[in-house]
Short mmCIF file of C-alpha atoms and ligand atoms in Angstrom, two decimals:
data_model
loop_
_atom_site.label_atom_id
_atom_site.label_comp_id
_atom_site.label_asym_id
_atom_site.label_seq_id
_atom_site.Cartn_x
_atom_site.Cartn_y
_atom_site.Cartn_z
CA UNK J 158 25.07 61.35 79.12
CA UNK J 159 21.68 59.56 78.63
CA UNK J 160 21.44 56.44 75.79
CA UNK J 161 18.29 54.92 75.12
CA UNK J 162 18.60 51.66 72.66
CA UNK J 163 15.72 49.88 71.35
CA UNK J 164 13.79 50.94 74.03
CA UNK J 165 10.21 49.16 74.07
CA UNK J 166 7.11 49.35 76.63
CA UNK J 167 3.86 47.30 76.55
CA UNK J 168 1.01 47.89 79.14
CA UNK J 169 -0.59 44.17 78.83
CA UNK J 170 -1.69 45.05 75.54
CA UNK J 171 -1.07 48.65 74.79
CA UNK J 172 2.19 49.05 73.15
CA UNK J 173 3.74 52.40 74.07
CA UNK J 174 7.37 52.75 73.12
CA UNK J 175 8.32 50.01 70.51
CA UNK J 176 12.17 50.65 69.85
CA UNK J 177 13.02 54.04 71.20
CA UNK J 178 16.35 55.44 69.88
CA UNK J 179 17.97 58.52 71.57
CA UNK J 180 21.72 59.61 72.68
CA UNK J 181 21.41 63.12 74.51
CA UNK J 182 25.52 62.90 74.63
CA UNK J 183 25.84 67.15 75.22
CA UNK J 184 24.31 69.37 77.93
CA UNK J 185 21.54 71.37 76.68
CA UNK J 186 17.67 71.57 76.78
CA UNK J 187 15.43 68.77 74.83
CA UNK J 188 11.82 69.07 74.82
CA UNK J 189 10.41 65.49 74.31
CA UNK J 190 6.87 66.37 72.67
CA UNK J 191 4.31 64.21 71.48
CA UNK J 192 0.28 64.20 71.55
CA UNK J 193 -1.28 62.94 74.74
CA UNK J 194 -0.50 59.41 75.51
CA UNK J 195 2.02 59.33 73.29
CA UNK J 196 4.66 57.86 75.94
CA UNK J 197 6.86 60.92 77.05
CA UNK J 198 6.13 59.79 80.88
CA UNK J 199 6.28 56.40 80.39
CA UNK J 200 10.04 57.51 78.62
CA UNK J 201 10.91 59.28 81.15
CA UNK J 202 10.05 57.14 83.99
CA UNK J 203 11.78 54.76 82.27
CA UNK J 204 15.03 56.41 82.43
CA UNK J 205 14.63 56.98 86.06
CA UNK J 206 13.48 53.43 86.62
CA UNK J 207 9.94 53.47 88.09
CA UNK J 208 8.45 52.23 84.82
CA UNK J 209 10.80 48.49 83.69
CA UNK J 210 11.07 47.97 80.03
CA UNK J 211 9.85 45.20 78.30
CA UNK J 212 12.97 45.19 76.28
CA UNK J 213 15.87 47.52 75.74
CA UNK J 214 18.91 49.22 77.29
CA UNK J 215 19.10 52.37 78.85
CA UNK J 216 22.83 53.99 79.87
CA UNK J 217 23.35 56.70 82.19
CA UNK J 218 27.07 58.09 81.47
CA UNK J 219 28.01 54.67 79.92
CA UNK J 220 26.44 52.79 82.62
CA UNK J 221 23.49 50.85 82.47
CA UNK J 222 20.93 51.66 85.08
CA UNK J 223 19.91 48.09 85.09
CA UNK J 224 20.17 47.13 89.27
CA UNK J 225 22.35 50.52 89.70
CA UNK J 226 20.12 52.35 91.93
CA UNK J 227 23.10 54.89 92.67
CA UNK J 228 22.62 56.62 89.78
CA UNK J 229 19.16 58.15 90.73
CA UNK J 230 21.11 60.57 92.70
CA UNK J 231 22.52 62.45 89.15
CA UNK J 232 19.04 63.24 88.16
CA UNK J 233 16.26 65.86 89.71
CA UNK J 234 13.07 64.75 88.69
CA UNK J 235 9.90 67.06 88.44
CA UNK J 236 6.71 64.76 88.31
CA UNK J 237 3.57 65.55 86.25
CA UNK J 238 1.55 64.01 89.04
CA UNK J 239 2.72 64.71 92.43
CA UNK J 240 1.51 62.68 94.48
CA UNK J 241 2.77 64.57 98.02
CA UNK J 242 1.67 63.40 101.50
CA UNK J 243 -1.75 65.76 101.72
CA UNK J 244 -1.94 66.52 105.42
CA UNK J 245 1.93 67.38 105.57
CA UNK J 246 2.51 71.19 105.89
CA UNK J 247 4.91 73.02 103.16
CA UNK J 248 7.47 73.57 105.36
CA UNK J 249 7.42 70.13 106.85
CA UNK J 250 7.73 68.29 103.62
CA UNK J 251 10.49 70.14 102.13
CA UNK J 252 12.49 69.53 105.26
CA UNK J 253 11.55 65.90 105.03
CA UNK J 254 12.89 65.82 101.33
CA UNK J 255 16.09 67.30 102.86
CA UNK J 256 16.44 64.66 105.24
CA UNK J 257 15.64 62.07 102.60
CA UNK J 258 18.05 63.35 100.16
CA UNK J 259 20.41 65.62 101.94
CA UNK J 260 21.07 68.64 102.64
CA UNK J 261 19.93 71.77 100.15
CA UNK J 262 22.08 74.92 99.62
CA UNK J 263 19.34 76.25 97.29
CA UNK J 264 15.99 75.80 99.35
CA UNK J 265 15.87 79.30 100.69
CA UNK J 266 16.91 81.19 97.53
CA UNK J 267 13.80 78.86 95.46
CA UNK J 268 11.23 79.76 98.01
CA UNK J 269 11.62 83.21 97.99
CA UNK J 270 11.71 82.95 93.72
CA UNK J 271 8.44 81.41 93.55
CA UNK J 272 6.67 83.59 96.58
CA UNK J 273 6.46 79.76 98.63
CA UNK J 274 6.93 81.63 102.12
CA UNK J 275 3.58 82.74 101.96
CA UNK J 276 2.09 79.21 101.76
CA UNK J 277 4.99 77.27 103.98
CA UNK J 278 2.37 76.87 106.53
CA UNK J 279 -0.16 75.72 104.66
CA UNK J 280 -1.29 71.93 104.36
CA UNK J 281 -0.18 70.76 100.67
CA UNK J 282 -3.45 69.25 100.52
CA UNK J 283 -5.40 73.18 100.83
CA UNK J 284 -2.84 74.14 98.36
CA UNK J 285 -4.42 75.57 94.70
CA UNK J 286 -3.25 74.28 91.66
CA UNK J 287 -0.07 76.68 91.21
CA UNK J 288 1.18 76.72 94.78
CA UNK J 289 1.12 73.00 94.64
CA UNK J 290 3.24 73.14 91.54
CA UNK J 291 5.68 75.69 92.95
CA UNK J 292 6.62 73.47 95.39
CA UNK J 293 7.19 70.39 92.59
CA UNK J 294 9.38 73.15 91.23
CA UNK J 295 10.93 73.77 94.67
CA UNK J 296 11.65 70.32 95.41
CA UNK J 297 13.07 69.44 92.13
CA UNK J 298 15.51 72.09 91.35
CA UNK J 299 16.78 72.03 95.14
CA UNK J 300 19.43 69.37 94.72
CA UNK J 301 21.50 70.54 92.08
CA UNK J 302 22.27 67.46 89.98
CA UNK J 303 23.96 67.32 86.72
CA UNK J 304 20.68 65.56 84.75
CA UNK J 305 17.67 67.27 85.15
CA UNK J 306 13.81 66.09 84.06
CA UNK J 307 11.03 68.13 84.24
CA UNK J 308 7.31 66.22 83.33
CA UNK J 309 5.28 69.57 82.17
CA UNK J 310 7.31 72.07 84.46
CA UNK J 311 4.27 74.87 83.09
CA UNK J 312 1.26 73.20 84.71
CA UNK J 313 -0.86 75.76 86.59
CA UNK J 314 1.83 78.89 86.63
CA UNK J 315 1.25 82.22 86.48
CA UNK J 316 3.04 84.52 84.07
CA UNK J 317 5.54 85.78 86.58
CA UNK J 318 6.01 81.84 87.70
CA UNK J 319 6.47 81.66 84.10
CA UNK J 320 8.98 83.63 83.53
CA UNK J 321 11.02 82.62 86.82
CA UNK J 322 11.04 78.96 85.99
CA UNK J 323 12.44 80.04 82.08
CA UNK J 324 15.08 81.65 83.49
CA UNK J 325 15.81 79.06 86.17
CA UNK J 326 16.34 76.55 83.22
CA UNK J 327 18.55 78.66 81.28
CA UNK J 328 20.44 79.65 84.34
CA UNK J 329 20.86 75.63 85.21
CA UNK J 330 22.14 74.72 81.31
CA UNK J 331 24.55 77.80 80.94
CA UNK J 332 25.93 75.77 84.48
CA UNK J 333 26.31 72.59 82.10
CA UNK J 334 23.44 70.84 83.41
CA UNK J 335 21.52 68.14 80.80
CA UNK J 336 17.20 69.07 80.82
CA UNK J 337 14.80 66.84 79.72
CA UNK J 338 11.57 68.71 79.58
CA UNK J 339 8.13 67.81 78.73
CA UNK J 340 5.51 70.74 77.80
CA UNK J 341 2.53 71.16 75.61
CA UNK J 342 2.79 75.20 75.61
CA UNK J 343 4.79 75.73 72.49
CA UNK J 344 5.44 79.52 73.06
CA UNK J 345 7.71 78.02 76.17
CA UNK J 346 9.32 74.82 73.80
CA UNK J 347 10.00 77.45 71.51
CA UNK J 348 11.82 79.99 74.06
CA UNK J 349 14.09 77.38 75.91
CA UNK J 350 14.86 74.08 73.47
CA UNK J 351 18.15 73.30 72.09
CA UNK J 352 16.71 70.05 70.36
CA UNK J 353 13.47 68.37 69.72
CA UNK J 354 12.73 64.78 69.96
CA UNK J 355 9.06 64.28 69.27
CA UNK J 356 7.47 60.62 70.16
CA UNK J 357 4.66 59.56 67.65
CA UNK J 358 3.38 55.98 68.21
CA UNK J 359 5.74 54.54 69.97
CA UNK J 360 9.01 56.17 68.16
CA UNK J 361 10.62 59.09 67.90
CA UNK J 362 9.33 60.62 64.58
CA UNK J 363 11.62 63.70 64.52
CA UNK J 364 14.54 65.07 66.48
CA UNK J 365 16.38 68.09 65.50
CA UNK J 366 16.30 71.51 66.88
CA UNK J 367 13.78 74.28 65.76
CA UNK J 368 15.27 75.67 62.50
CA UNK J 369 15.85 72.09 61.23
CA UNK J 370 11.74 71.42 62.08
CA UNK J 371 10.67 74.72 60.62
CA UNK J 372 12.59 73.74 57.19
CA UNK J 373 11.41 70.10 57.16
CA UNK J 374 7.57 70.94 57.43
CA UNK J 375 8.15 73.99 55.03
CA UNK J 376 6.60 75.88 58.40
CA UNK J 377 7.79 79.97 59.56
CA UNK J 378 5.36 79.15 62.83
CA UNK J 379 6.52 76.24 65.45
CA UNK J 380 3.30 75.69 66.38
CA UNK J 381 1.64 74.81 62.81
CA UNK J 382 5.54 72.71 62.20
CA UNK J 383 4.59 70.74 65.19
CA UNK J 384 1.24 70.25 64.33
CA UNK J 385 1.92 69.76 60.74
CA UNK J 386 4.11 66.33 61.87
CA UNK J 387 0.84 65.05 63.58
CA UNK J 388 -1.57 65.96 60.48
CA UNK J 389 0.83 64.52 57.90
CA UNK J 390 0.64 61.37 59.62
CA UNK J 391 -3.02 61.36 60.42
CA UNK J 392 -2.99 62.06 63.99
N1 ATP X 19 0.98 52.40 84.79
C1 ATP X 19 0.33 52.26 83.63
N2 ATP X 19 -0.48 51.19 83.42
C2 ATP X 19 -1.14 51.04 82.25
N3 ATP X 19 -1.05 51.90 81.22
C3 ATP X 19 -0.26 52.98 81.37
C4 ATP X 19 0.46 53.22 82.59
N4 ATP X 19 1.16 54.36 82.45
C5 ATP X 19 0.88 54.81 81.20
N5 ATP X 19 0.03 53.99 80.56
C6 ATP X 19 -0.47 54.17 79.17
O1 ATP X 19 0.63 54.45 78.33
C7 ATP X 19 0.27 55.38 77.31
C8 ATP X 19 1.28 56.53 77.35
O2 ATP X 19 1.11 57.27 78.57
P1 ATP X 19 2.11 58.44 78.99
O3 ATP X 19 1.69 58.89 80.33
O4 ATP X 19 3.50 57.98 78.80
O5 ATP X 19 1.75 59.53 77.87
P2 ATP X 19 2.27 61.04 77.73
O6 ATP X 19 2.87 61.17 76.36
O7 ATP X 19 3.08 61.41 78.88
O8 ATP X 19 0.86 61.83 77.71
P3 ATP X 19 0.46 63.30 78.29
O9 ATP X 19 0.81 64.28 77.20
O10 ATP X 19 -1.03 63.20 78.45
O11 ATP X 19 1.18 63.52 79.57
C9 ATP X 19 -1.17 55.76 77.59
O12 ATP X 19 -1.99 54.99 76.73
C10 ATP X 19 -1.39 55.37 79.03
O13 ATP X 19 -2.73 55.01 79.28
MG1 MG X 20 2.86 62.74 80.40
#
């Protein structure tokens, strides 16, 4: 569903990616991980096409995405930084992402999951740190499309959030959907992944799923496996 080949990204003169390999051919949850700055967002945005290349192909179901804007609309896309309209209420900018994208058959059912009715009237601007994330989450899973990418889905829930949003995500791959997640809160990589692709300067260092890390680093714990890859290599 999603190739990356030779994928490589320079900010004038910090290199980021510098030949990215990856072919996420099944449906299924991978957890791109990596230390800060490492280049997961600047992956994903490439894939969705707000960040260009400097060199490289990406392929969206055997397409390139290369001047093929249709293909945005087989991907929901969770941002790390949302960067919503501050004096808009709740209410009014979910029903302006409706009329920008079309009609939702799941707005109602996600609201009421993540308790939003009791900020809808609220300016998005007033809104704490969770509430503004619940309606990221909100917004992104509302569309239903077959690709799904969430830039750290966790940020700012509470426990019962928590829990909603893992089950959401198994719920939306047991439906055959493909999930791209970011996260640095292991105990929730460990829960959901199918398959691991971790980015360390600029490539990816490892990608299997969590039995194949555990035996690799000689590491029981998923935490000390992950942060055994970044100490063996001097991180
Ligand atoms: N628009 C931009 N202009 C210049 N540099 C950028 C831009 N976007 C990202 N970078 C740089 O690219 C590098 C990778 O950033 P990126 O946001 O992809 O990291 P990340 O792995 O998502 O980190 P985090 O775990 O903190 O979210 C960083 O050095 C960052 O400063
Ligand atoms: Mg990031």
């Amino acid at each position: 569903m999603i190739k990356v080949q030779d994928l490589h990204k320079k900010f004038q003169k910090n290199i980021v990616l510098s030949g990215v390999n990856l072919e996420l051919k099944e449906s299924g949850i991978y957890s791109i991980l990596g230390p800060n700055g490492s280049g997961k967002t600047t992956l994903i945005k490439s894939i969705l096409g707000m960040v260009l290349p400097t060199k490289g192909s990406i392929k969206i179901n055997d397409k390139s995405i290369k001047a093929a804007w249709d293909y945005r609309k087989q991907i929901d896309y969770l941002p790390q930084i949302a960067n919503f309209p501050s004096n808009l209420k709740v209410k009014e900018l979910i029903s302006m992402i409706k009329d920008l994208r079309g009609n939702s058959k799941r707005d109602k059912e996600l609201i009421n999951l993540f308790g939003v009715e009791k900020f809808l009237d609220k300016k998005v601007g007033t809104l704490s740190g969770g509430m503004k994330q619940k309606t990221n989450i909100v917004l992104a899973f509302m569309f239903d499309s077959p690709i799904l990418i969430l830039d750290e889905p966790t940020t700012g829930l509470d426990p019962v959030a928590l829990i909603h949003l893992k089950e959401l995500i198994q719920k939306e791959k047991e439906r055959g959907k493909l999930i791209l997640i970011t996260s640095h809160i292991m105990s929730f990589v460990e829960e959901i992944t199918d398959e691991i692709v971790f980015l360390l300067e600029g490539n990816v260092h490892f990608e299997g799923n969590i039995s194949e890390l555990k035996k690799q680093t000689s590491e029981q714990n998923f935490e000390r496996a992950i942060a055994s890859l970044l100490i063996s290599n001097h991180v």
